[in-house]
PDB file of N, CA and C in Angstrom:
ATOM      1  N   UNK A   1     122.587 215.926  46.071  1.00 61.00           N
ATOM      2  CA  UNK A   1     121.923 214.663  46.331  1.00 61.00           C
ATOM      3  C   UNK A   1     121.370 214.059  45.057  1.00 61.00           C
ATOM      4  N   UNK A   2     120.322 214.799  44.035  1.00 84.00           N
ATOM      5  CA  UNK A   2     120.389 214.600  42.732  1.00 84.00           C
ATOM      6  C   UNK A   2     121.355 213.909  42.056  1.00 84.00           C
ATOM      7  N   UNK A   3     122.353 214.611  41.965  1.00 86.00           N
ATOM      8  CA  UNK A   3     123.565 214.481  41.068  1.00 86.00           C
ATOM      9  C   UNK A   3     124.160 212.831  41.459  1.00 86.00           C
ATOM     10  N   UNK A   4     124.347 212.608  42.599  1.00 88.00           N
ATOM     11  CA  UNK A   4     124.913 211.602  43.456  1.00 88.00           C
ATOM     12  C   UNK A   4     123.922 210.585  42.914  1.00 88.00           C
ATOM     13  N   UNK A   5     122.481 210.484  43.134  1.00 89.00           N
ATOM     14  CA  UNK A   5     121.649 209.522  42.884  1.00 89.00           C
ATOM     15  C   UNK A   5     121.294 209.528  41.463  1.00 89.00           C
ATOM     16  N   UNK A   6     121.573 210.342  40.130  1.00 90.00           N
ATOM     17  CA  UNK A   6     121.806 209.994  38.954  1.00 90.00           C
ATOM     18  C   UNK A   6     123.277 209.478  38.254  1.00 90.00           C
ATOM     19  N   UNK A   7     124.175 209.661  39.317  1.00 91.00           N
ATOM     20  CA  UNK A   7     125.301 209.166  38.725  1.00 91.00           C
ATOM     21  C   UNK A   7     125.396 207.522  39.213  1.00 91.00           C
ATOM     22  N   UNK A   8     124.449 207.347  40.417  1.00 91.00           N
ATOM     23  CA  UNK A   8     124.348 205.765  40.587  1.00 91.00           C
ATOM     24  C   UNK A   8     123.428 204.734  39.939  1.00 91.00           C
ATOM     25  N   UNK A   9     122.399 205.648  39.607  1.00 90.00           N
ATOM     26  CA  UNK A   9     121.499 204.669  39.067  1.00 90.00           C
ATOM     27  C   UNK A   9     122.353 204.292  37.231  1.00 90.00           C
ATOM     28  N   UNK A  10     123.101 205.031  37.046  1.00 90.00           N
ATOM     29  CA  UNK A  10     123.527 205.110  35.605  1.00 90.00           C
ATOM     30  C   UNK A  10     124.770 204.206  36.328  1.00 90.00           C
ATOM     31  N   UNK A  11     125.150 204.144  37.132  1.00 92.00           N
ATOM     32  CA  UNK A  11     126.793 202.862  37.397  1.00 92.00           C
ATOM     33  C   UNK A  11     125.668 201.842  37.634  1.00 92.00           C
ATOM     34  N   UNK A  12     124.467 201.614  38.078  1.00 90.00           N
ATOM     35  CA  UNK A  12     124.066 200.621  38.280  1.00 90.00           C
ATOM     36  C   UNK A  12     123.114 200.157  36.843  1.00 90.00           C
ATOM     37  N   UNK A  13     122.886 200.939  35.723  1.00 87.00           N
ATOM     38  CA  UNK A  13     122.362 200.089  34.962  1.00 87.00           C
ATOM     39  C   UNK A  13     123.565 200.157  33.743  1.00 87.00           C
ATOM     40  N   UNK A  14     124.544 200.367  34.090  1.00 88.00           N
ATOM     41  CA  UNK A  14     126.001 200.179  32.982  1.00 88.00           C
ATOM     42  C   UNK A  14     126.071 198.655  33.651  1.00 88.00           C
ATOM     43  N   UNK A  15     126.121 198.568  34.734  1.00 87.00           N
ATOM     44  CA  UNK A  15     126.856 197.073  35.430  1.00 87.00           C
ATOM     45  C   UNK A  15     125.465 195.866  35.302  1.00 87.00           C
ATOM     46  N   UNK A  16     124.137 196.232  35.471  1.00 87.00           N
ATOM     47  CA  UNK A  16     123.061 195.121  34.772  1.00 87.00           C
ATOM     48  C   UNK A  16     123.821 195.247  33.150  1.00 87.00           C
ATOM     49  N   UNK A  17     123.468 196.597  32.415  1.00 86.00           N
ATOM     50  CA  UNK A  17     123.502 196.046  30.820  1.00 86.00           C
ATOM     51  C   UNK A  17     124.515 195.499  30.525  1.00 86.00           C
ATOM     52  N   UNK A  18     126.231 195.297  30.584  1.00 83.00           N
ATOM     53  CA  UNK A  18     126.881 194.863  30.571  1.00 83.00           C
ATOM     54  C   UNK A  18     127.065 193.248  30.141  1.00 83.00           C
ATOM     55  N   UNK A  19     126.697 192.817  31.528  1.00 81.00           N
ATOM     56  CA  UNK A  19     126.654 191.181  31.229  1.00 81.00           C
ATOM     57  C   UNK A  19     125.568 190.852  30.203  1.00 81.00           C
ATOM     58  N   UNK A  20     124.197 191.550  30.165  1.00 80.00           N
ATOM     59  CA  UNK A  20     123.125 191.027  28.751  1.00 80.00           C
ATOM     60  C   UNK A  20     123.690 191.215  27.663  1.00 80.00           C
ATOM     61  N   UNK A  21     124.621 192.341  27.375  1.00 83.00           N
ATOM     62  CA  UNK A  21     125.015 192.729  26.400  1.00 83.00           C
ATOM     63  C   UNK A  21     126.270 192.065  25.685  1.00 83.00           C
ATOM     64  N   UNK A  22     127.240 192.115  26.745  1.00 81.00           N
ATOM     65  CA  UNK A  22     128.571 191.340  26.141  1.00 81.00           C
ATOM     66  C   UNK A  22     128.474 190.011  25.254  1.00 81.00           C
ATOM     67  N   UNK A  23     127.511 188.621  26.009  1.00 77.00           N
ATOM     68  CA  UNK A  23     127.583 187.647  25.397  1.00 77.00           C
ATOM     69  C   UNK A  23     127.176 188.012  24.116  1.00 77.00           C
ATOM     70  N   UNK A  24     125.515 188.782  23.539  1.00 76.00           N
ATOM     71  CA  UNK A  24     125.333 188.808  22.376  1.00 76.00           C
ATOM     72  C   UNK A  24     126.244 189.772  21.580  1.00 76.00           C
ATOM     73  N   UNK A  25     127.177 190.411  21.899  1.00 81.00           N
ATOM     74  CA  UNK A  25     128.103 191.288  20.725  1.00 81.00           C
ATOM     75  C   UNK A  25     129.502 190.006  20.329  1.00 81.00           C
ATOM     76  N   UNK A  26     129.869 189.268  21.028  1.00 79.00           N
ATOM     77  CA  UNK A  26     130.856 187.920  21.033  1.00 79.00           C
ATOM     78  C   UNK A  26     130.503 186.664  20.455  1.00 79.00           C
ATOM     79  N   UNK A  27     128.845 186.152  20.651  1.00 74.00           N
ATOM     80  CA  UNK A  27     128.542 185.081  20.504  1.00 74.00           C
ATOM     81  C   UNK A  27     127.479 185.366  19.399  1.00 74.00           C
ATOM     82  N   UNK A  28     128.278 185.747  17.957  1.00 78.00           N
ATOM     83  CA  UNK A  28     127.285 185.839  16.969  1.00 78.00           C
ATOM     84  C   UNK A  28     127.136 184.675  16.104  1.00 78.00           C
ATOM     85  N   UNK A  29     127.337 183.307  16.555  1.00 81.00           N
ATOM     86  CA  UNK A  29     127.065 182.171  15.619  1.00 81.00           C
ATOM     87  C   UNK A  29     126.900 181.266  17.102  1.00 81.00           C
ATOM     88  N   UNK A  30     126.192 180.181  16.465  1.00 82.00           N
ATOM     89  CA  UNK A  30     125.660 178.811  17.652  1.00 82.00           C
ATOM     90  C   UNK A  30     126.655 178.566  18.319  1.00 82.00           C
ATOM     91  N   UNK A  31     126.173 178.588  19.840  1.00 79.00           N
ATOM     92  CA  UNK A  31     127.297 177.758  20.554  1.00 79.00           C
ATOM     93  C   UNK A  31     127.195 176.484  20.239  1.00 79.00           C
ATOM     94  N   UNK A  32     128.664 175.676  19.653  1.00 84.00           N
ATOM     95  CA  UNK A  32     128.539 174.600  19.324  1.00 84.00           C
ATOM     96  C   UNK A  32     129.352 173.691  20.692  1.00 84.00           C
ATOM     97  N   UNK A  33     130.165 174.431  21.353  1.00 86.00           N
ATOM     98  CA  UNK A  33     131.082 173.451  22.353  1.00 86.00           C
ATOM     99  C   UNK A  33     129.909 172.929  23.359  1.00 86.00           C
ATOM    100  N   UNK A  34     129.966 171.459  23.899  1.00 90.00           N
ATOM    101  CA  UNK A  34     129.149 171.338  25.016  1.00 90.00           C
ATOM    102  C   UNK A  34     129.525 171.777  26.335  1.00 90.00           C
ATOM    103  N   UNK A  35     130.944 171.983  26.473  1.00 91.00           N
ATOM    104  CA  UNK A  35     131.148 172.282  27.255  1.00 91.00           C
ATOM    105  C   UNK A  35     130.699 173.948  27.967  1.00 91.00           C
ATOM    106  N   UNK A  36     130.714 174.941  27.044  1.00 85.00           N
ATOM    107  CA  UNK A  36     130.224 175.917  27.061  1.00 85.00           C
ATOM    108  C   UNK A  36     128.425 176.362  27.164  1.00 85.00           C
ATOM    109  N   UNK A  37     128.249 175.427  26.198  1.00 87.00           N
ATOM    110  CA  UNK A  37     126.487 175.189  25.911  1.00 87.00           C
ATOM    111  C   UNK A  37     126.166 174.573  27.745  1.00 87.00           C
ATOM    112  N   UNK A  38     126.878 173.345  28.694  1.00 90.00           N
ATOM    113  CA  UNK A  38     126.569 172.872  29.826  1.00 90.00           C
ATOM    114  C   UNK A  38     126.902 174.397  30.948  1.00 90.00           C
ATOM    115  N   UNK A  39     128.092 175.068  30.409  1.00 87.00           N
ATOM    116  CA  UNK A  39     128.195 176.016  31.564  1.00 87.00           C
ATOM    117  C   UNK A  39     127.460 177.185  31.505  1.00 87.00           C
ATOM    118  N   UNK A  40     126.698 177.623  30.201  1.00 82.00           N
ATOM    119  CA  UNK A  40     125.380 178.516  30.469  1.00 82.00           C
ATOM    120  C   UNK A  40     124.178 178.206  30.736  1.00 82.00           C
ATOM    121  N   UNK A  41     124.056 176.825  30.865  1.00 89.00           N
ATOM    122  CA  UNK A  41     122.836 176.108  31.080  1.00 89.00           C
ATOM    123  C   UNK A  41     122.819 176.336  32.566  1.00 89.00           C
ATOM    124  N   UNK A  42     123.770 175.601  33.022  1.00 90.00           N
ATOM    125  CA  UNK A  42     123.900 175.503  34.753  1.00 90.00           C
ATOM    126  C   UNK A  42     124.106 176.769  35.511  1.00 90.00           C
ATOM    127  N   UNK A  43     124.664 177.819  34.874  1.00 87.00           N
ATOM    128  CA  UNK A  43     125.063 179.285  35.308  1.00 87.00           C
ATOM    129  C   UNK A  43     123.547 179.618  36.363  1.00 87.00           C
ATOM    130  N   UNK A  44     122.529 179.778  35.938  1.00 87.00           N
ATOM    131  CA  UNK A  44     121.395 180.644  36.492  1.00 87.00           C
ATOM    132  C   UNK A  44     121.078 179.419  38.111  1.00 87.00           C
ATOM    133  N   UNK A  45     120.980 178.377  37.800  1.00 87.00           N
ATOM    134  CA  UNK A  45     121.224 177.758  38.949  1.00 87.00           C
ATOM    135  C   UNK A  45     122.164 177.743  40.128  1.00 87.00           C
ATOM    136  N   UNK A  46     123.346 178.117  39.672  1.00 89.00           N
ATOM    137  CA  UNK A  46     124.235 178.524  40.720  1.00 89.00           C
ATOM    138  C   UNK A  46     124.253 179.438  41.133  1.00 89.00           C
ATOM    139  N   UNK A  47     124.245 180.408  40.409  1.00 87.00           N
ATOM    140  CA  UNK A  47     123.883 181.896  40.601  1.00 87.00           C
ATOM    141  C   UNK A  47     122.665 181.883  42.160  1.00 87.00           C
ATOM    142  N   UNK A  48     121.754 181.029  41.742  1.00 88.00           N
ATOM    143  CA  UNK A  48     120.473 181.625  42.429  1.00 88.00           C
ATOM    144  C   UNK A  48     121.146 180.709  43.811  1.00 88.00           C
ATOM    145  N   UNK A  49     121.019 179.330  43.887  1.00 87.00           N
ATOM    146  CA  UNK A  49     121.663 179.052  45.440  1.00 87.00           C
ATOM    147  C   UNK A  49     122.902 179.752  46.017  1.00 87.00           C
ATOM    148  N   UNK A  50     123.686 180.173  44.788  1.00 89.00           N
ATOM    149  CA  UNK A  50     124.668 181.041  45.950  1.00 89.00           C
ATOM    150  C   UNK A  50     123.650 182.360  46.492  1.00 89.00           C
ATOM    151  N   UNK A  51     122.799 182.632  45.475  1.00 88.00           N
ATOM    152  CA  UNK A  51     122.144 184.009  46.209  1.00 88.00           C
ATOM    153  C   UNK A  51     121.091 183.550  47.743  1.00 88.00           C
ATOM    154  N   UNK A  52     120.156 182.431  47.408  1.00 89.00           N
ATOM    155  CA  UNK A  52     119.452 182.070  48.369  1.00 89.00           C
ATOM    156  C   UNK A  52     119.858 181.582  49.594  1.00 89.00           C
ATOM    157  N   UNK A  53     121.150 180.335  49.215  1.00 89.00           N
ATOM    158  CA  UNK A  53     121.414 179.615  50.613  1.00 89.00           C
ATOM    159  C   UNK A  53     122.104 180.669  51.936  1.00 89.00           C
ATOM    160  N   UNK A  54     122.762 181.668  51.866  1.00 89.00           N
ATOM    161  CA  UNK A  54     122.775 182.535  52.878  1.00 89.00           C
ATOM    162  C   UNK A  54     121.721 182.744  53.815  1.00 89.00           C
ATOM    163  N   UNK A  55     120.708 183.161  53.042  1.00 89.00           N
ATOM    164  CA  UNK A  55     119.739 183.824  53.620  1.00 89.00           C
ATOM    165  C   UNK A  55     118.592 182.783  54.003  1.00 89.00           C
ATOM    166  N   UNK A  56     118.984 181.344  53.300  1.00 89.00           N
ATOM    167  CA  UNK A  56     118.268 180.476  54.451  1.00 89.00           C
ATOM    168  C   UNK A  56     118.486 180.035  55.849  1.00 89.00           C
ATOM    169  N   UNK A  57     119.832 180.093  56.074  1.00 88.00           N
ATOM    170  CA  UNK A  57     120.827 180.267  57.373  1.00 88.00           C
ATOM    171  C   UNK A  57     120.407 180.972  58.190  1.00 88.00           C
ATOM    172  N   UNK A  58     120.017 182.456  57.983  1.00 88.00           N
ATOM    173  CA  UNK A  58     120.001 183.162  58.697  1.00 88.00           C
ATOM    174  C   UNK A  58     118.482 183.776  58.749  1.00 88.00           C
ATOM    175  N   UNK A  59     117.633 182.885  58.090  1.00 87.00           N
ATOM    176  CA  UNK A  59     115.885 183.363  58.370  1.00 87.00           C
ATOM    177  C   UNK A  59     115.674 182.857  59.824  1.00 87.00           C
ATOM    178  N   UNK A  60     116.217 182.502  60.549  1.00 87.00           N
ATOM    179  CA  UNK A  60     115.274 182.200  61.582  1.00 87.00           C
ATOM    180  C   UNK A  60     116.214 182.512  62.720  1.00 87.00           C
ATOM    181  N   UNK A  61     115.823 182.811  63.819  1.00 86.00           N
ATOM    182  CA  UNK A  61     116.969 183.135  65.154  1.00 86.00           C
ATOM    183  C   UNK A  61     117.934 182.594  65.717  1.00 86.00           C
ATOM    184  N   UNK A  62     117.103 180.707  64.986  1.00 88.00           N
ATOM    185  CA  UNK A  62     117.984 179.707  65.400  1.00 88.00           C
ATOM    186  C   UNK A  62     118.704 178.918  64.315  1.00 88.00           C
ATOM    187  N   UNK A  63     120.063 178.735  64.478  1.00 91.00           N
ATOM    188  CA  UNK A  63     120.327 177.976  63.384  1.00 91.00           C
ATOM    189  C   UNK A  63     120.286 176.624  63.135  1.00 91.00           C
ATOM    190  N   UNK A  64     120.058 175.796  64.400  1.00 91.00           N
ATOM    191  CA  UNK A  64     119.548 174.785  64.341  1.00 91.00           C
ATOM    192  C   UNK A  64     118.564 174.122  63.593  1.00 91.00           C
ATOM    193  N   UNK A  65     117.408 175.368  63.643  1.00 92.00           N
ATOM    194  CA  UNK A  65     116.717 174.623  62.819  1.00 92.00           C
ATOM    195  C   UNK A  65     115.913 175.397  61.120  1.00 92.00           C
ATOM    196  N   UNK A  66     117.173 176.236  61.065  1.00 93.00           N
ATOM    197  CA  UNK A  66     117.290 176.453  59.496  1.00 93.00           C
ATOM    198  C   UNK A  66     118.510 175.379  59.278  1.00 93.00           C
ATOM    199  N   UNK A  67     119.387 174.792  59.605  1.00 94.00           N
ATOM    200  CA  UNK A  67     120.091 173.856  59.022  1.00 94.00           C
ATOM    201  C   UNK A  67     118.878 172.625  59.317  1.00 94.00           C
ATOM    202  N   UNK A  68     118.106 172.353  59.909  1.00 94.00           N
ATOM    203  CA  UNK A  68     117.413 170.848  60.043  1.00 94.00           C
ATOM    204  C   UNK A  68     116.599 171.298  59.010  1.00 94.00           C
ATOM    205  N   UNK A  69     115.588 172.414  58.457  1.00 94.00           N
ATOM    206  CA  UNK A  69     115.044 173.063  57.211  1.00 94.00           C
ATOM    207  C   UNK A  69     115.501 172.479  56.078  1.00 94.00           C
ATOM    208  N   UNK A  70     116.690 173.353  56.245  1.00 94.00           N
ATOM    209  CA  UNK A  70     117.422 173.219  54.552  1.00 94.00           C
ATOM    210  C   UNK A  70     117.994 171.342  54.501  1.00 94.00           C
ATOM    211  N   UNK A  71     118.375 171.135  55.746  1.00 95.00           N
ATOM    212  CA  UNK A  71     118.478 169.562  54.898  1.00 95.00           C
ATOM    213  C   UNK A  71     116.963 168.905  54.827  1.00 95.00           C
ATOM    214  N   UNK A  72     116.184 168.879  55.253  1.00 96.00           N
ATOM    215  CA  UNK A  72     115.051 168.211  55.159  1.00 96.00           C
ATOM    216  C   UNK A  72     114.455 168.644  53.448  1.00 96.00           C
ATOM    217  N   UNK A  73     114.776 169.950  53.297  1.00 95.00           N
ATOM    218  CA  UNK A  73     114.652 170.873  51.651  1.00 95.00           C
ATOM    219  C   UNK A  73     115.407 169.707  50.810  1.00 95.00           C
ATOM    220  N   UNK A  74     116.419 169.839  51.299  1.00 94.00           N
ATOM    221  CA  UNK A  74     117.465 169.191  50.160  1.00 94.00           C
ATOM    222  C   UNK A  74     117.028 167.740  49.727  1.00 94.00           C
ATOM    223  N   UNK A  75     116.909 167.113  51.101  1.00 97.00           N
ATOM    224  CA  UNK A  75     116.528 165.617  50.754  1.00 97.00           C
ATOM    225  C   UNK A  75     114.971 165.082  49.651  1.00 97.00           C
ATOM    226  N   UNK A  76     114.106 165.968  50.056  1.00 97.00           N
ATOM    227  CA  UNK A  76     112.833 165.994  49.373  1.00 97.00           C
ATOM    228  C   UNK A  76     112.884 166.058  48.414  1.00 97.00           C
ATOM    229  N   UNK A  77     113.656 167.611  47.822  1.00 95.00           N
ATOM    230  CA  UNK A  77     114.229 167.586  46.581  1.00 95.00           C
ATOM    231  C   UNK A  77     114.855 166.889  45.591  1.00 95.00           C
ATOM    232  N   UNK A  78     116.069 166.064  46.915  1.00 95.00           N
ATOM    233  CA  UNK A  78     116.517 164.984  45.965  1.00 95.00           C
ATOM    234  C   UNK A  78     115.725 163.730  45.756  1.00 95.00           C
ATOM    235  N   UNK A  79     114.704 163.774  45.991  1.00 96.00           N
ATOM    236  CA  UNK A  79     113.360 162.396  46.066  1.00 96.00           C
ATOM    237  C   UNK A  79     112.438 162.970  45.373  1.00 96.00           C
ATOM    238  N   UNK A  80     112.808 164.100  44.196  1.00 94.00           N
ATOM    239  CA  UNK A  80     111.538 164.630  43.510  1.00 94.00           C
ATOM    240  C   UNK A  80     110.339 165.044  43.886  1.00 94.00           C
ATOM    241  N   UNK A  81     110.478 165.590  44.734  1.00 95.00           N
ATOM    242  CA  UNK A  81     108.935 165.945  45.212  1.00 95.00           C
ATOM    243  C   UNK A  81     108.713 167.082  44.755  1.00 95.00           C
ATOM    244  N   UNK A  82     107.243 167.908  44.860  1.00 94.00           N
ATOM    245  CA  UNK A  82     107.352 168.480  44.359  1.00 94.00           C
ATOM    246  C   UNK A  82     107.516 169.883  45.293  1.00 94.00           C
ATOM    247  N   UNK A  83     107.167 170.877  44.248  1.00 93.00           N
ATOM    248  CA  UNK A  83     107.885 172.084  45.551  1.00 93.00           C
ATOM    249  C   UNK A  83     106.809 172.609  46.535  1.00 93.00           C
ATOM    250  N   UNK A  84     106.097 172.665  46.583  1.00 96.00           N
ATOM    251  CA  UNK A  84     105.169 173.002  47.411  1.00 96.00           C
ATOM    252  C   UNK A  84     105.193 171.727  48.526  1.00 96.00           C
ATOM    253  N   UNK A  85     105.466 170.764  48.398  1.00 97.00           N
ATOM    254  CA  UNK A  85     105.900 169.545  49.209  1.00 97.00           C
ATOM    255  C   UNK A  85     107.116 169.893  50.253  1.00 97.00           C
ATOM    256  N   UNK A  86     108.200 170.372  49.059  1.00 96.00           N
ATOM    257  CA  UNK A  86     109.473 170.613  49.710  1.00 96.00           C
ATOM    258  C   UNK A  86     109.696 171.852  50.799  1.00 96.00           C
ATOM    259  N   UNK A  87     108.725 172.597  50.443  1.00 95.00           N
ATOM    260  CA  UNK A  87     108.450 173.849  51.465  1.00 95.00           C
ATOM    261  C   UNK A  87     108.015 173.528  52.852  1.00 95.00           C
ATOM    262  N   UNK A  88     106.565 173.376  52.294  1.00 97.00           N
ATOM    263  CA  UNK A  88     106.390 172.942  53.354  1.00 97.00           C
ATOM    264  C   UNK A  88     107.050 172.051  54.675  1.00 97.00           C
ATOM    265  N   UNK A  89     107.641 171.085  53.618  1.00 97.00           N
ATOM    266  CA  UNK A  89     107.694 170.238  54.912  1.00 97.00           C
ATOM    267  C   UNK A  89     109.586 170.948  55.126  1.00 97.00           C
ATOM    268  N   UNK A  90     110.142 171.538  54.853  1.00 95.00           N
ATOM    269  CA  UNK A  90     110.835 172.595  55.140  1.00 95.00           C
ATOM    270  C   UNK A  90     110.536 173.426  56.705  1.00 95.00           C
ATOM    271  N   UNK A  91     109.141 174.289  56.022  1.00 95.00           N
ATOM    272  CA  UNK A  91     108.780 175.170  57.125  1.00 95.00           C
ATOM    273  C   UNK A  91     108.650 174.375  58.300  1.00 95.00           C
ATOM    274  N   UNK A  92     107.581 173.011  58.306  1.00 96.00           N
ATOM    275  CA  UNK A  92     107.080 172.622  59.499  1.00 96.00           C
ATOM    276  C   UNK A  92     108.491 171.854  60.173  1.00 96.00           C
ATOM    277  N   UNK A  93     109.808 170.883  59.633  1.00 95.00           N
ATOM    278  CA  UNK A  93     110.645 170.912  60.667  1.00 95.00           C
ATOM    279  C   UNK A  93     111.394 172.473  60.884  1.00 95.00           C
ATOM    280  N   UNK A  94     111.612 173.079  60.160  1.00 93.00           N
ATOM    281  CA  UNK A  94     112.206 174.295  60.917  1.00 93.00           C
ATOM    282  C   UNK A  94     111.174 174.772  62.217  1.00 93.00           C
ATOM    283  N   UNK A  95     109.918 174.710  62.134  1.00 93.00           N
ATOM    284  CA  UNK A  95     108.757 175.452  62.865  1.00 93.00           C
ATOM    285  C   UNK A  95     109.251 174.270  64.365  1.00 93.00           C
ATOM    286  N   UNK A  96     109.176 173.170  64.159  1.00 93.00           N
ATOM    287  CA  UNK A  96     109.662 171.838  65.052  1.00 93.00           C
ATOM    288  C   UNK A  96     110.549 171.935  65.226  1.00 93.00           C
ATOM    289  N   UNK A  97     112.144 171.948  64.938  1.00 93.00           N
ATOM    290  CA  UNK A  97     113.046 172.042  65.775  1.00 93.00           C
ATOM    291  C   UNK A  97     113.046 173.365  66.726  1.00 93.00           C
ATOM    292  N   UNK A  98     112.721 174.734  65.778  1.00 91.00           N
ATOM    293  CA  UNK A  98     112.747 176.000  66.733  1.00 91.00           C
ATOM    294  C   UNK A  98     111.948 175.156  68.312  1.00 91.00           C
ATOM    295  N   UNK A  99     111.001 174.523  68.345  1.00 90.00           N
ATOM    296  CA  UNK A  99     110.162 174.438  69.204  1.00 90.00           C
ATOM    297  C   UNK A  99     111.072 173.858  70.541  1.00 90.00           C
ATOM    298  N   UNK A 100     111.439 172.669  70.073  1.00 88.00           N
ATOM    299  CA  UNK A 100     111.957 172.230  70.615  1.00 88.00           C
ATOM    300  C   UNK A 100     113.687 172.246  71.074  1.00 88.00           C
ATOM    301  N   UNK A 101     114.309 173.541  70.611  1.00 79.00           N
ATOM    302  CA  UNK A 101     115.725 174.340  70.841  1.00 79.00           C
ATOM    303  C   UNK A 101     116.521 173.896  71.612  1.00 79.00           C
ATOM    304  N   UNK A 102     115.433 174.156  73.186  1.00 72.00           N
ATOM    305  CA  UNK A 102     115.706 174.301  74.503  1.00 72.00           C
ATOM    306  C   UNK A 102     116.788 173.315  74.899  1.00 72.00           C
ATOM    307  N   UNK A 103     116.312 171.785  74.467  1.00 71.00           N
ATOM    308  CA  UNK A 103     117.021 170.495  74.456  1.00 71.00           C
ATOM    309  C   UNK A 103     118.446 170.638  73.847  1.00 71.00           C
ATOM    310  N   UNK A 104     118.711 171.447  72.893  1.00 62.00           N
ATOM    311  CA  UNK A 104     120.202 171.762  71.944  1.00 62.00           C
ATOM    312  C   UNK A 104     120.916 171.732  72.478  1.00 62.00           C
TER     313      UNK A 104
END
């Protein structure tokens, strides 16, 4: 059991160090392309909604109203608000449509 759980934690921090590591042994002078400079910029952003938007889908029992959530999220967002704005008023229609389901 030992053996098993030191040979994973070592596949699992070969596969984190990996990606930190590769760019800086390759990329030893300025990225000058924009195109490259725009696709590490945007990388951590995509990264994170592909990680989050799943699991906004499926926080609540109903999907009705994690999809009425996440668009009400989205729209706020796209109207700059700020985030504690966007949550909220997130939570309270998700909290409001759950309520009202029955009607679906």
């Amino acid at each position: 059991m030992s053996l098993y759980l030191l040979i994973s934690v070592l596949v699992m921090a070969i596969c984190t160090y990996l990606p930190r590591m590769l760019p800086l042994t390759f990329f030893r002078r300025e990225i000058t392309s924009p195109f490259i400079q725009s696709l590490l910029f945007y990388v951590p952003y995509a990264v994170l909604s592909a990680l989050t938007f799943p699991s906004i889908l499926y926080a609540t029992n109903n999907i009705y109203s994690a999809i009425g959530g996440c668009l009400i999220a989205i729209y706020f967002a796209y109207k700059d608000k700020g985030l504690v704005f966007v949550a909220v008023a997130a939570m309270l229609t998700s909290y409001i449509v759950s309520l009202f389901s029955f009607l679906l």
